[in-house]
Tab-separated table of N, CA and C in Angstrom:
chain	number	residue	atom	x	y	z
A	1	MET	N	-20.156	4.351	26.701
A	1	MET	CA	-19.165	3.991	25.797
A	1	MET	C	-19.711	4.319	24.409
A	2	SER	N	-19.024	5.135	23.670
A	2	SER	CA	-19.540	5.483	22.370
A	2	SER	C	-18.900	4.621	21.284
A	3	THR	N	-19.664	4.414	20.265
A	3	THR	CA	-19.098	3.622	19.111
A	3	THR	C	-19.030	4.570	17.852
A	4	CYS	N	-18.095	4.219	17.109
A	4	CYS	CA	-17.734	5.112	15.986
A	4	CYS	C	-17.771	4.281	14.698
A	5	SER	N	-18.191	4.800	13.662
A	5	SER	CA	-18.246	4.047	12.390
A	5	SER	C	-16.946	3.931	11.660
A	6	GLN	N	-15.927	4.651	12.086
A	6	GLN	CA	-14.525	4.602	11.522
A	6	GLN	C	-13.781	3.485	12.159
A	7	PRO	N	-12.921	2.848	11.346
A	7	PRO	CA	-12.114	1.747	11.921
A	7	PRO	C	-11.248	2.318	12.958
A	8	CYS	N	-11.146	1.582	14.042
A	8	CYS	CA	-10.228	1.962	15.093
A	8	CYS	C	-8.833	1.588	14.782
A	9	ALA	N	-7.866	2.054	15.561
A	9	ALA	CA	-6.437	1.920	15.253
A	9	ALA	C	-6.132	0.439	15.146
A	10	ARG	N	-6.715	-0.471	16.040
A	10	ARG	CA	-6.339	-1.858	15.969
A	10	ARG	C	-6.860	-2.585	14.865
A	11	GLU	N	-7.952	-2.097	14.172
A	11	GLU	CA	-8.466	-2.719	12.892
A	11	GLU	C	-7.819	-2.206	11.636
A	12	LEU	N	-7.155	-1.121	11.746
A	12	LEU	CA	-6.455	-0.513	10.579
A	12	LEU	C	-5.431	-1.488	9.946
A	13	PRO	N	-4.642	-2.110	10.684
A	13	PRO	CA	-3.662	-3.000	9.971
A	13	PRO	C	-4.335	-4.117	9.206
A	14	ASP	N	-5.453	-4.663	9.632
A	14	ASP	CA	-6.098	-5.611	8.842
A	14	ASP	C	-6.720	-5.000	7.517
A	15	THR	N	-7.150	-3.813	7.632
A	15	THR	CA	-7.748	-3.109	6.476
A	15	THR	C	-6.672	-2.879	5.500
A	16	LEU	N	-5.561	-2.386	6.019
A	16	LEU	CA	-4.372	-2.157	5.134
A	16	LEU	C	-3.918	-3.452	4.493
A	17	MET	N	-3.836	-4.538	5.279
A	17	MET	CA	-3.426	-5.766	4.683
A	17	MET	C	-4.361	-6.278	3.506
A	18	TRP	N	-5.713	-6.035	3.742
A	18	TRP	CA	-6.630	-6.334	2.690
A	18	TRP	C	-6.347	-5.591	1.441
A	19	ILE	N	-6.183	-4.222	1.594
A	19	ILE	CA	-5.865	-3.382	0.450
A	19	ILE	C	-4.654	-3.846	-0.255
A	20	ILE	N	-3.559	-4.133	0.513
A	20	ILE	CA	-2.309	-4.562	-0.101
A	20	ILE	C	-2.555	-5.925	-0.930
A	21	GLY	N	-3.324	-6.848	-0.247
A	21	GLY	CA	-3.596	-8.087	-0.926
A	21	GLY	C	-4.350	-7.916	-2.216
A	22	MET	N	-5.380	-7.005	-2.169
A	22	MET	CA	-6.186	-6.688	-3.436
A	22	MET	C	-5.324	-6.030	-4.500
A	23	THR	N	-4.455	-5.217	-4.041
A	23	THR	CA	-3.559	-4.519	-4.978
A	23	THR	C	-2.660	-5.559	-5.709
A	24	ARG	N	-2.084	-6.501	-4.914
A	24	ARG	CA	-1.302	-7.511	-5.537
A	24	ARG	C	-2.049	-8.388	-6.516
A	25	HIS	N	-3.252	-8.699	-6.090
A	25	HIS	CA	-4.127	-9.506	-6.956
A	25	HIS	C	-4.391	-8.854	-8.247
A	26	LEU	N	-4.792	-7.516	-8.214
A	26	LEU	CA	-5.087	-6.803	-9.422
A	26	LEU	C	-3.811	-6.709	-10.292
A	27	ASP	N	-2.646	-6.459	-9.640
A	27	ASP	CA	-1.437	-6.374	-10.414
A	27	ASP	C	-1.195	-7.734	-11.191
A	28	SER	N	-1.384	-8.769	-10.402
A	28	SER	CA	-1.189	-10.128	-10.961
A	28	SER	C	-2.123	-10.399	-12.245
A	29	CYS	N	-3.307	-9.940	-12.057
A	29	CYS	CA	-4.328	-10.152	-13.196
A	29	CYS	C	-3.902	-9.245	-14.343
A	30	ALA	N	-3.374	-8.073	-14.094
A	30	ALA	CA	-3.055	-7.179	-15.308
A	30	ALA	C	-1.822	-7.837	-15.900
A	31	ALA	N	-0.867	-8.342	-15.154
A	31	ALA	CA	0.382	-8.941	-15.701
A	31	ALA	C	-0.051	-10.153	-16.594
A	32	GLN	N	-0.998	-10.938	-16.127
A	32	GLN	CA	-1.384	-12.089	-16.834
A	32	GLN	C	-2.079	-11.715	-18.152
A	33	GLU	N	-2.884	-10.640	-18.160
A	33	GLU	CA	-3.374	-10.227	-19.456
A	33	GLU	C	-2.456	-9.773	-20.484
A	34	ASP	N	-1.275	-9.230	-19.982
A	34	ASP	CA	-0.272	-8.762	-20.924
A	34	ASP	C	0.644	-9.919	-21.499
A	35	ARG	N	0.516	-10.987	-20.849
A	35	ARG	CA	1.287	-12.207	-21.180
A	35	ARG	C	0.852	-12.784	-22.529
A	36	PRO	N	1.802	-13.163	-23.421
A	36	PRO	CA	1.322	-13.795	-24.643
A	36	PRO	C	0.619	-15.136	-24.373
A	37	LEU	N	-0.182	-15.546	-25.237
A	37	LEU	CA	-0.891	-16.889	-25.100
A	37	LEU	C	-0.094	-17.888	-25.813
A	38	LYS	N	0.179	-19.002	-25.164
A	38	LYS	CA	0.859	-20.134	-25.779
A	38	LYS	C	-0.276	-20.944	-26.508
A	39	VAL	N	0.013	-21.328	-27.756
A	39	VAL	CA	-0.839	-22.221	-28.547
A	39	VAL	C	0.001	-23.308	-29.036
A	40	ARG	N	-0.501	-24.510	-28.735
A	40	ARG	CA	0.234	-25.759	-29.101
A	40	ARG	C	-0.585	-26.495	-30.123
A	41	PHE	N	0.067	-27.031	-31.101
A	41	PHE	CA	-0.555	-27.783	-32.230
A	41	PHE	C	-0.037	-29.185	-32.242
A	42	TYR	N	-0.907	-30.096	-32.653
A	42	TYR	CA	-0.514	-31.447	-32.840
A	42	TYR	C	-0.923	-31.985	-34.224
A	43	GLY	N	-0.403	-33.149	-34.663
A	43	GLY	CA	-0.865	-33.658	-35.933
A	43	GLY	C	-0.482	-32.787	-37.115
A	44	LYS	N	-1.398	-32.731	-38.080
A	44	LYS	CA	-1.078	-31.883	-39.310
A	44	LYS	C	-0.816	-30.440	-38.895
A	45	LEU	N	-1.562	-29.896	-37.969
A	45	LEU	CA	-1.359	-28.511	-37.518
A	45	LEU	C	0.049	-28.339	-36.990
A	46	GLY	N	0.521	-29.278	-36.207
A	46	GLY	CA	1.856	-29.195	-35.674
A	46	GLY	C	2.942	-29.234	-36.798
A	47	GLU	N	2.693	-30.053	-37.832
A	47	GLU	CA	3.619	-30.093	-38.920
A	47	GLU	C	3.585	-28.771	-39.721
A	48	LYS	N	2.393	-28.206	-39.934
A	48	LYS	CA	2.316	-26.941	-40.686
A	48	LYS	C	2.859	-25.754	-39.995
A	49	LEU	N	2.457	-25.607	-38.622
A	49	LEU	CA	2.664	-24.410	-37.936
A	49	LEU	C	3.702	-24.518	-36.791
A	50	GLY	N	4.226	-25.656	-36.554
A	50	GLY	CA	5.211	-25.881	-35.505
A	50	GLY	C	4.492	-26.398	-34.201
A	51	ALA	N	5.181	-26.926	-33.360
A	51	ALA	CA	4.571	-27.531	-32.126
A	51	ALA	C	3.980	-26.497	-31.201
A	52	GLU	N	4.577	-25.325	-31.053
A	52	GLU	CA	4.108	-24.229	-30.165
A	52	GLU	C	4.452	-22.870	-30.672
A	53	ILE	N	3.499	-22.029	-30.599
A	53	ILE	CA	3.840	-20.575	-30.908
A	53	ILE	C	3.269	-19.659	-29.738
A	54	GLU	N	3.707	-18.502	-29.685
A	54	GLU	CA	3.163	-17.532	-28.778
A	54	GLU	C	2.445	-16.466	-29.516
A	55	VAL	N	1.219	-16.075	-29.144
A	55	VAL	CA	0.535	-14.965	-29.872
A	55	VAL	C	0.040	-13.991	-28.856
A	56	ASP	N	-0.044	-12.730	-29.306
A	56	ASP	CA	-0.702	-11.692	-28.614
A	56	ASP	C	-2.014	-11.373	-29.280
A	57	PRO	N	-3.038	-12.100	-28.944
A	57	PRO	CA	-4.354	-11.935	-29.665
A	57	PRO	C	-4.796	-10.544	-29.490
A	58	PRO	N	-5.469	-9.932	-30.582
A	58	PRO	CA	-6.038	-8.625	-30.424
A	58	PRO	C	-7.054	-8.516	-29.394
A	59	THR	N	-7.293	-7.275	-28.841
A	59	THR	CA	-8.328	-7.043	-27.914
A	59	THR	C	-9.656	-7.588	-28.428
A	60	GLY	N	-10.356	-8.207	-27.597
A	60	GLY	CA	-11.718	-8.765	-27.911
A	60	GLY	C	-11.687	-10.256	-28.360
A	61	THR	N	-10.388	-10.815	-28.378
A	61	THR	CA	-10.230	-12.263	-28.628
A	61	THR	C	-10.393	-12.955	-27.269
A	62	ASP	N	-11.745	-13.199	-26.934
A	62	ASP	CA	-12.023	-13.700	-25.626
A	62	ASP	C	-12.557	-15.113	-25.636
A	63	THR	N	-12.710	-15.746	-26.746
A	63	THR	CA	-13.308	-17.111	-26.806
A	63	THR	C	-12.405	-17.971	-27.769
A	64	ILE	N	-12.693	-19.273	-27.707
A	64	ILE	CA	-12.013	-20.217	-28.602
A	64	ILE	C	-12.274	-19.859	-30.120
A	65	VAL	N	-13.521	-19.645	-30.357
A	65	VAL	CA	-13.940	-19.336	-31.820
A	65	VAL	C	-13.161	-18.030	-32.303
A	66	LYS	N	-13.115	-17.103	-31.487
A	66	LYS	CA	-12.380	-15.870	-31.877
A	66	LYS	C	-10.854	-16.103	-32.091
A	67	LEU	N	-10.280	-16.899	-31.161
A	67	LEU	CA	-8.880	-17.315	-31.358
A	67	LEU	C	-8.622	-18.057	-32.610
A	68	ARG	N	-9.583	-18.997	-32.919
A	68	ARG	CA	-9.489	-19.735	-34.162
A	68	ARG	C	-9.443	-18.777	-35.400
A	69	ASN	N	-10.343	-17.818	-35.300
A	69	ASN	CA	-10.433	-16.812	-36.438
A	69	ASN	C	-9.087	-16.019	-36.590
A	70	VAL	N	-8.547	-15.613	-35.407
A	70	VAL	CA	-7.241	-14.888	-35.444
A	70	VAL	C	-6.201	-15.747	-36.006
A	71	LEU	N	-6.087	-17.037	-35.568
A	71	LEU	CA	-5.107	-17.937	-36.081
A	71	LEU	C	-5.275	-18.270	-37.541
A	72	ALA	N	-6.470	-18.348	-37.977
A	72	ALA	CA	-6.787	-18.652	-39.476
A	72	ALA	C	-6.343	-17.421	-40.238
A	73	ASP	N	-6.450	-16.253	-39.804
A	73	ASP	CA	-5.973	-15.036	-40.456
A	73	ASP	C	-4.515	-14.990	-40.495
A	74	MET	N	-3.852	-15.418	-39.445
A	74	MET	CA	-2.361	-15.443	-39.389
A	74	MET	C	-1.817	-16.625	-40.316
A	75	PHE	N	-2.554	-17.725	-40.352
A	75	PHE	CA	-2.010	-18.800	-41.175
A	75	PHE	C	-3.122	-19.311	-42.096
A	76	PRO	N	-3.269	-18.620	-43.206
A	76	PRO	CA	-4.336	-18.962	-44.112
A	76	PRO	C	-4.203	-20.361	-44.700
A	77	TYR	N	-2.955	-20.779	-44.920
A	77	TYR	CA	-2.765	-22.113	-45.411
A	77	TYR	C	-3.226	-23.264	-44.477
A	78	ALA	N	-3.534	-22.940	-43.240
A	78	ALA	CA	-3.954	-23.969	-42.329
A	78	ALA	C	-5.329	-23.638	-41.791
A	79	SER	N	-6.011	-22.738	-42.469
A	79	SER	CA	-7.316	-22.257	-42.062
A	79	SER	C	-8.319	-23.423	-41.841
A	80	ALA	N	-8.465	-24.334	-42.921
A	80	ALA	CA	-9.396	-25.349	-42.814
A	80	ALA	C	-9.137	-26.299	-41.539
A	81	ASP	N	-7.929	-26.599	-41.386
A	81	ASP	CA	-7.615	-27.475	-40.228
A	81	ASP	C	-7.919	-26.691	-38.937
A	82	LEU	N	-7.581	-25.435	-38.865
A	82	LEU	CA	-7.823	-24.702	-37.573
A	82	LEU	C	-9.212	-24.499	-37.347
A	83	GLN	N	-10.114	-24.296	-38.323
A	83	GLN	CA	-11.419	-23.908	-38.076
A	83	GLN	C	-12.459	-25.059	-38.092
A	84	GLN	N	-12.080	-26.191	-38.807
A	84	GLN	CA	-13.053	-27.283	-38.923
A	84	GLN	C	-12.646	-28.602	-38.401
A	85	ARG	N	-11.363	-28.840	-38.451
A	85	ARG	CA	-10.907	-30.251	-38.181
A	85	ARG	C	-10.214	-30.513	-36.864
A	86	SER	N	-10.150	-29.477	-35.953
A	86	SER	CA	-9.410	-29.718	-34.803
A	86	SER	C	-10.273	-29.320	-33.562
A	87	ARG	N	-9.923	-29.854	-32.447
A	87	ARG	CA	-10.537	-29.593	-31.166
A	87	ARG	C	-9.699	-28.777	-30.306
A	88	ALA	N	-10.232	-27.921	-29.592
A	88	ALA	CA	-9.505	-27.120	-28.660
A	88	ALA	C	-9.472	-27.764	-27.259
A	89	CYS	N	-8.317	-27.686	-26.634
A	89	CYS	CA	-8.116	-28.303	-25.397
A	89	CYS	C	-7.444	-27.379	-24.367
A	90	ILE	N	-8.056	-27.208	-23.189
A	90	ILE	CA	-7.427	-26.339	-22.167
A	90	ILE	C	-7.363	-27.194	-20.903
A	91	ALA	N	-6.126	-27.211	-20.311
A	91	ALA	CA	-5.851	-27.968	-19.099
A	91	ALA	C	-6.391	-29.451	-19.124
A	92	ASP	N	-6.017	-30.135	-20.167
A	92	ASP	CA	-6.414	-31.474	-20.436
A	92	ASP	C	-7.888	-31.805	-20.575
A	93	SER	N	-8.715	-30.744	-20.975
A	93	SER	CA	-10.056	-30.932	-21.219
A	93	SER	C	-10.371	-30.309	-22.568
A	94	ILE	N	-11.222	-31.072	-23.281
A	94	ILE	CA	-11.826	-30.555	-24.598
A	94	ILE	C	-12.763	-29.430	-24.154
A	95	VAL	N	-12.669	-28.355	-24.869
A	95	VAL	CA	-13.600	-27.229	-24.514
A	95	VAL	C	-14.403	-26.861	-25.814
A	96	GLY	N	-15.475	-26.150	-25.624
A	96	GLY	CA	-16.403	-25.738	-26.733
A	96	GLY	C	-15.923	-24.376	-27.296
A	97	GLU	N	-16.462	-24.101	-28.365
A	97	GLU	CA	-16.107	-22.838	-29.073
A	97	GLU	C	-16.331	-21.552	-28.288
A	98	GLY	N	-17.311	-21.532	-27.378
A	98	GLY	CA	-17.652	-20.429	-26.615
A	98	GLY	C	-16.834	-20.229	-25.349
A	99	HIS	N	-15.882	-21.193	-25.118
A	99	HIS	CA	-15.049	-21.235	-23.898
A	99	HIS	C	-14.372	-19.883	-23.785
A	100	LYS	N	-14.379	-19.303	-22.561
A	100	LYS	CA	-13.695	-18.100	-22.437
A	100	LYS	C	-12.214	-18.249	-22.225
A	101	LEU	N	-11.399	-17.262	-22.683
A	101	LEU	CA	-9.905	-17.313	-22.618
A	101	LEU	C	-9.350	-16.588	-21.460
A	102	ALA	N	-10.209	-15.918	-20.595
A	102	ALA	CA	-9.693	-15.099	-19.555
A	102	ALA	C	-8.889	-15.920	-18.494
A	103	GLY	N	-7.663	-15.581	-18.258
A	103	GLY	CA	-6.812	-16.210	-17.327
A	103	GLY	C	-6.139	-17.533	-17.857
A	104	ILE	N	-6.339	-17.802	-19.181
A	104	ILE	CA	-5.793	-18.975	-19.798
A	104	ILE	C	-4.359	-18.715	-20.244
A	105	GLU	N	-3.470	-19.565	-20.009
A	105	GLU	CA	-2.112	-19.321	-20.486
A	105	GLU	C	-1.778	-20.179	-21.656
A	106	THR	N	-2.401	-21.377	-21.892
A	106	THR	CA	-2.084	-22.284	-22.934
A	106	THR	C	-3.376	-22.914	-23.546
A	107	VAL	N	-3.449	-22.856	-24.871
A	107	VAL	CA	-4.539	-23.524	-25.632
A	107	VAL	C	-3.887	-24.492	-26.495
A	108	GLU	N	-4.414	-25.724	-26.558
A	108	GLU	CA	-3.975	-26.749	-27.506
A	108	GLU	C	-5.020	-27.129	-28.505
A	109	PHE	N	-4.576	-27.330	-29.724
A	109	PHE	CA	-5.419	-27.718	-30.808
A	109	PHE	C	-5.055	-29.186	-31.247
A	110	LEU	N	-5.999	-30.051	-31.076
A	110	LEU	CA	-5.814	-31.458	-31.371
A	110	LEU	C	-6.457	-31.883	-32.733
A	111	PRO	N	-5.827	-32.730	-33.450
A	111	PRO	CA	-6.439	-33.201	-34.720
A	111	PRO	C	-7.528	-34.144	-34.434
A	112	PRO	N	-8.317	-34.401	-35.462
A	112	PRO	CA	-9.398	-35.468	-35.213
A	112	PRO	C	-8.700	-36.797	-35.087
A	113	LEU	N	-9.275	-37.706	-34.305
A	113	LEU	CA	-8.625	-38.871	-34.087
A	113	LEU	C	-9.356	-40.037	-34.878
A	114	SER	N	-8.742	-40.980	-35.377
A	114	SER	CA	-9.240	-42.091	-36.045
A	114	SER	C	-9.071	-43.326	-35.411
A	115	GLY	N	-9.924	-44.226	-35.337
A	115	GLY	CA	-9.786	-45.513	-34.692
A	115	GLY	C	-9.063	-46.480	-35.673
A	116	GLY	N	-8.616	-47.610	-35.150
A	116	GLY	CA	-7.954	-48.520	-36.023
A	116	GLY	C	-7.939	-49.907	-35.509
């Protein structure tokens, strides 16, 4: 009995299914990258900029700090609040300045909280 390195006919459907699955996954990723990013603001930022905006960040805007810079350029009157006085939140978690935005749909900026 000889063995061959090529997929046999009964294995081909599994291979095709894998290719189809990968193609759908890649299409989904590409569609997600083309989607605008939702940015929500609370406190003073929400009053100045509105509760939610959608932005198409320029290529290379891949971290929170770069997004802050883009938003500060778009809204110079809110620059100090955007860059110094707010915390970024993604999926109910406070994230650092270097947090990657890949695959993220919504970023929220929270004002500093004060106790009372």
